[in-house]
Short mmCIF file of C-alpha atoms in Angstrom, two decimals:
data_model
loop_
_atom_site.label_atom_id
_atom_site.label_comp_id
_atom_site.label_asym_id
_atom_site.label_seq_id
_atom_site.Cartn_x
_atom_site.Cartn_y
_atom_site.Cartn_z
CA GLU A 1 -14.58 -2.23 -21.58
CA THR A 2 -15.67 -4.19 -18.52
CA GLY A 3 -12.70 -6.52 -18.11
CA VAL A 4 -14.95 -9.55 -18.64
CA THR A 5 -13.95 -11.56 -21.68
CA GLN A 6 -15.76 -14.46 -23.29
CA SER A 7 -14.51 -16.95 -25.83
CA PRO A 8 -15.20 -17.80 -28.50
CA THR A 9 -17.28 -14.91 -29.85
CA HIS A 10 -19.07 -17.09 -32.39
CA LEU A 11 -19.53 -20.82 -32.65
CA ILE A 12 -21.40 -23.21 -34.93
CA LYS A 13 -22.14 -26.71 -33.69
CA THR A 14 -24.16 -29.65 -34.90
CA ARG A 15 -27.15 -31.02 -33.02
CA GLY A 16 -26.04 -33.66 -30.52
CA GLN A 17 -22.56 -32.25 -30.08
CA GLN A 18 -21.09 -30.79 -26.92
CA VAL A 19 -19.79 -27.24 -26.43
CA THR A 20 -17.71 -25.38 -23.86
CA LEU A 21 -17.90 -21.62 -23.48
CA ARG A 22 -15.40 -19.69 -21.42
CA CYS A 23 -15.54 -16.55 -19.32
CA SER A 24 -12.74 -14.62 -17.68
CA SER A 25 -14.13 -12.55 -14.83
CA GLN A 26 -13.14 -9.04 -13.89
CA SER A 27 -10.17 -8.78 -11.57
CA GLY A 28 -11.26 -8.90 -7.92
CA HIS A 29 -14.66 -10.43 -8.64
CA ASN A 30 -15.63 -13.74 -7.00
CA THR A 31 -18.87 -14.57 -8.78
CA VAL A 32 -19.81 -15.49 -12.32
CA SER A 33 -23.35 -15.79 -13.64
CA TRP A 34 -24.38 -17.22 -16.99
CA TYR A 35 -27.40 -16.15 -19.02
CA GLN A 36 -28.96 -17.40 -22.24
CA GLN A 37 -30.45 -14.79 -24.55
CA ALA A 38 -32.52 -16.18 -27.40
CA LEU A 39 -33.11 -13.95 -30.40
CA GLY A 40 -35.58 -11.18 -29.58
CA GLN A 41 -35.79 -12.15 -25.92
CA GLY A 42 -34.42 -10.97 -22.64
CA PRO A 43 -31.66 -13.02 -20.99
CA GLN A 44 -32.60 -16.04 -18.90
CA PHE A 45 -30.55 -17.01 -15.83
CA ILE A 46 -28.79 -20.35 -16.25
CA PHE A 47 -26.70 -20.56 -13.06
CA GLN A 48 -24.21 -18.76 -10.89
CA TYR A 49 -20.88 -19.79 -9.42
CA TYR A 50 -19.56 -18.28 -6.23
CA ARG A 51 -16.13 -19.31 -4.97
CA GLU A 52 -16.14 -22.41 -7.17
CA GLU A 53 -19.54 -23.66 -5.99
CA GLU A 54 -22.87 -23.48 -7.81
CA ASN A 55 -24.93 -20.79 -6.09
CA GLY A 56 -28.32 -20.88 -7.72
CA ARG A 57 -29.69 -22.37 -10.90
CA GLY A 58 -32.42 -21.36 -13.31
CA ASN A 59 -34.85 -23.59 -15.16
CA PHE A 60 -32.31 -25.34 -17.37
CA PRO A 61 -31.81 -29.11 -17.77
CA PRO A 62 -28.78 -30.93 -16.32
CA ARG A 63 -27.08 -31.03 -19.69
CA PHE A 64 -26.19 -27.42 -18.92
CA SER A 65 -23.32 -27.56 -16.46
CA GLY A 66 -20.54 -25.30 -15.32
CA LEU A 67 -17.32 -24.84 -13.48
CA GLN A 68 -15.55 -22.03 -11.72
CA PHE A 69 -11.80 -22.14 -11.28
CA PRO A 70 -9.64 -20.82 -8.41
CA ASN A 71 -8.93 -17.66 -10.42
CA TYR A 72 -12.75 -17.22 -10.64
CA SER A 73 -12.90 -17.73 -14.40
CA SER A 74 -15.71 -20.01 -15.49
CA GLU A 75 -16.89 -22.46 -18.12
CA LEU A 76 -20.36 -23.29 -19.35
CA ASN A 77 -20.76 -26.74 -20.84
CA VAL A 78 -23.74 -27.87 -22.85
CA ASN A 79 -24.12 -31.52 -23.80
CA ALA A 80 -26.36 -33.07 -26.46
CA LEU A 81 -26.96 -29.76 -28.19
CA GLU A 82 -30.45 -29.03 -29.46
CA LEU A 83 -31.54 -26.53 -32.10
CA ASP A 84 -33.22 -24.43 -29.40
CA ASP A 85 -29.87 -23.97 -27.68
CA SER A 86 -28.99 -21.48 -30.43
CA ALA A 87 -28.64 -18.19 -28.57
CA LEU A 88 -26.31 -15.54 -27.25
CA TYR A 89 -24.67 -16.73 -24.04
CA LEU A 90 -23.73 -13.95 -21.64
CA CYS A 91 -21.37 -14.13 -18.73
CA ALA A 92 -21.54 -11.59 -15.90
CA SER A 93 -19.01 -11.13 -13.15
CA SER A 94 -19.66 -9.49 -9.81
CA LEU A 95 -18.36 -9.18 -6.28
CA VAL A 96 -20.87 -10.79 -3.95
CA GLY A 97 -20.48 -10.20 -0.22
CA THR A 98 -20.27 -6.44 -0.41
CA GLY A 99 -22.87 -3.77 -0.93
CA ASN A 100 -21.92 -3.48 -4.58
CA THR A 101 -24.70 -4.77 -6.78
CA GLU A 102 -23.24 -4.18 -10.21
CA ALA A 103 -22.67 -7.07 -12.59
CA PHE A 104 -20.27 -6.56 -15.47
CA PHE A 105 -20.99 -8.39 -18.69
CA GLY A 106 -18.82 -9.83 -21.39
CA GLN A 107 -19.60 -9.40 -25.07
CA GLY A 108 -21.23 -12.80 -25.27
CA THR A 109 -20.79 -15.95 -27.30
CA ARG A 110 -23.16 -16.43 -30.22
CA LEU A 111 -23.89 -20.17 -30.48
CA THR A 112 -25.62 -21.54 -33.54
CA VAL A 113 -26.76 -25.17 -33.54
CA VAL A 114 -27.50 -26.65 -36.96
CA ALA B 1 -42.25 -15.84 -8.94
CA GLN B 2 -40.79 -12.52 -9.88
CA THR B 3 -41.54 -11.13 -13.33
CA VAL B 4 -40.53 -8.06 -15.31
CA THR B 5 -42.70 -6.62 -18.07
CA GLN B 6 -41.72 -4.11 -20.72
CA SER B 7 -44.81 -3.28 -22.75
CA GLN B 8 -43.11 -1.21 -25.44
CA PRO B 9 -41.27 -3.42 -27.95
CA GLU B 10 -40.13 -0.38 -29.95
CA MET B 11 -39.80 3.33 -29.31
CA SER B 12 -38.37 6.22 -31.26
CA VAL B 13 -37.26 9.70 -30.31
CA GLN B 14 -35.87 12.72 -32.10
CA GLU B 15 -32.33 13.68 -31.30
CA ALA B 16 -32.19 16.12 -28.34
CA GLU B 17 -35.72 15.20 -27.25
CA THR B 18 -36.81 13.24 -24.17
CA VAL B 19 -38.16 9.71 -24.13
CA THR B 20 -39.53 7.49 -21.37
CA LEU B 21 -39.33 3.71 -21.39
CA SER B 22 -41.76 1.78 -19.21
CA CYS B 23 -41.21 -1.20 -16.96
CA THR B 24 -43.39 -2.95 -14.42
CA TYR B 25 -42.42 -5.83 -12.17
CA ASP B 26 -43.99 -8.21 -9.75
CA THR B 27 -42.44 -9.45 -6.52
CA SER B 28 -43.45 -10.29 -2.99
CA GLU B 29 -40.06 -9.24 -1.65
CA SER B 30 -39.41 -5.90 0.00
CA ASP B 31 -35.65 -5.71 -0.49
CA TYR B 32 -34.51 -5.77 -4.08
CA TYR B 33 -32.73 -3.87 -6.83
CA LEU B 34 -33.91 -2.63 -10.19
CA PHE B 35 -31.73 -1.94 -13.19
CA TRP B 36 -31.81 -0.58 -16.68
CA TYR B 37 -29.28 -2.09 -19.06
CA LYS B 38 -28.44 -1.00 -22.58
CA GLN B 39 -27.48 -3.55 -25.24
CA PRO B 40 -26.07 -2.00 -28.42
CA PRO B 41 -25.41 -4.05 -31.57
CA SER B 42 -22.05 -4.99 -30.06
CA ARG B 43 -24.17 -7.21 -27.74
CA GLN B 44 -22.45 -6.23 -24.50
CA MET B 45 -24.86 -5.38 -21.70
CA ILE B 46 -24.04 -1.99 -20.22
CA LEU B 47 -25.51 -0.84 -16.93
CA VAL B 48 -27.33 2.46 -17.37
CA ILE B 49 -28.78 3.03 -13.94
CA ARG B 50 -29.78 1.13 -10.80
CA GLN B 51 -32.22 1.71 -7.97
CA GLU B 52 -32.28 0.18 -4.51
CA ALA B 53 -35.85 -0.54 -3.42
CA TYR B 54 -35.28 0.84 0.08
CA LYS B 55 -34.37 4.25 -1.33
CA GLN B 56 -37.28 6.59 -1.94
CA GLN B 57 -35.19 9.01 -3.98
CA ASN B 58 -35.15 8.29 -7.70
CA ALA B 59 -31.74 7.47 -9.15
CA THR B 60 -30.17 9.76 -11.73
CA GLU B 61 -27.08 9.37 -13.89
CA ASN B 62 -26.39 12.39 -16.08
CA ARG B 63 -29.09 12.35 -18.81
CA PHE B 64 -30.72 9.20 -17.42
CA SER B 65 -33.21 9.17 -14.58
CA VAL B 66 -35.83 6.81 -13.26
CA ASN B 67 -39.31 7.15 -11.85
CA PHE B 68 -39.54 4.45 -9.20
CA GLN B 69 -43.03 3.84 -7.87
CA LYS B 70 -42.67 1.01 -5.34
CA ALA B 71 -46.34 0.64 -4.49
CA ALA B 72 -47.29 0.49 -8.15
CA LYS B 73 -44.25 -1.71 -8.94
CA SER B 74 -43.29 0.58 -11.74
CA PHE B 75 -39.78 1.57 -12.81
CA SER B 76 -39.57 3.81 -15.88
CA LEU B 77 -36.44 5.23 -17.50
CA LYS B 78 -36.29 8.77 -18.80
CA ILE B 79 -33.59 9.72 -21.29
CA SER B 80 -33.15 13.45 -21.71
CA ASP B 81 -31.40 15.21 -24.59
CA SER B 82 -31.33 11.96 -26.59
CA GLN B 83 -28.23 11.30 -28.61
CA LEU B 84 -27.64 9.07 -31.62
CA GLY B 85 -25.47 6.85 -29.44
CA ASP B 86 -28.45 6.09 -27.21
CA ALA B 87 -29.96 3.91 -29.93
CA ALA B 88 -29.98 0.34 -28.58
CA MET B 89 -32.08 -2.31 -26.87
CA TYR B 90 -32.94 -1.34 -23.33
CA PHE B 91 -33.68 -4.00 -20.75
CA CYS B 92 -35.26 -3.58 -17.37
CA ALA B 93 -34.06 -6.09 -14.79
CA TYR B 94 -34.85 -7.08 -11.20
CA ALA B 95 -32.68 -8.74 -8.59
CA TYR B 96 -33.73 -9.89 -5.14
CA ALA B 97 -31.24 -8.65 -2.54
CA GLY B 98 -30.56 -12.14 -1.35
CA ASN B 99 -27.79 -14.59 -1.83
CA ASN B 100 -27.14 -14.82 -5.53
CA ARG B 101 -28.87 -11.71 -6.87
CA LYS B 102 -29.76 -13.36 -10.14
CA LEU B 103 -31.17 -10.92 -12.66
CA ILE B 104 -34.69 -11.35 -13.99
CA TRP B 105 -35.18 -9.51 -17.26
CA GLY B 106 -37.91 -7.99 -19.34
CA LEU B 107 -38.16 -8.58 -23.09
CA GLY B 108 -36.55 -5.26 -23.92
CA THR B 109 -37.44 -2.08 -25.76
CA SER B 110 -35.71 -1.18 -29.00
CA LEU B 111 -34.98 2.53 -29.03
CA ALA B 112 -34.34 4.36 -32.29
CA VAL B 113 -32.96 7.91 -32.25
CA ASN B 114 -33.79 9.96 -35.32
CA PRO B 115 -31.47 12.76 -36.42
#
């Protein structure tokens, strides 16, 4: 167990709807990164939050947005869902600002858009 | 742009034998990290081993070791004495040692361990 928890574990939404995924980071970590993993693919970086500010963004449209809270937990919001948004969404927590490079992952949220 | 390539979609190994998974990457940076992650059916990414680019010595973690060839931009994973629990998807990943250290991933290699 990594101490990183994601909720919900599974979700089914209809095209055009909005969804919020949640991530509780490991105690002591200040950074949360979100990744999208389509079936049969490697994860793709969506964005990262460091001390409540966005700290880097991948090639995802603005309808993908996020938040980080003072306790360093995070949310990923996706508006106007499309079928291609169906994927496993992974959250990773880490402690940036030290020499430690390890990111700890949650178990993911499986999103299905129908 | 940095890229990571895993050219073996599937591999299999007999229990107790040794297997090597291949990974190549492309980057113009000199300071970076390389990782191997394991993703079992439970979906959670588990760090297997990591390598700092500035270190010439290959990383080892128990039965897992890497062959890091910086000039060739190659980073292979060797699993010795394979166990049934090693069966999983294995992903090679790269992170620039800069500000956000975002991970760039390969497509993965599915490893089957035969009893």
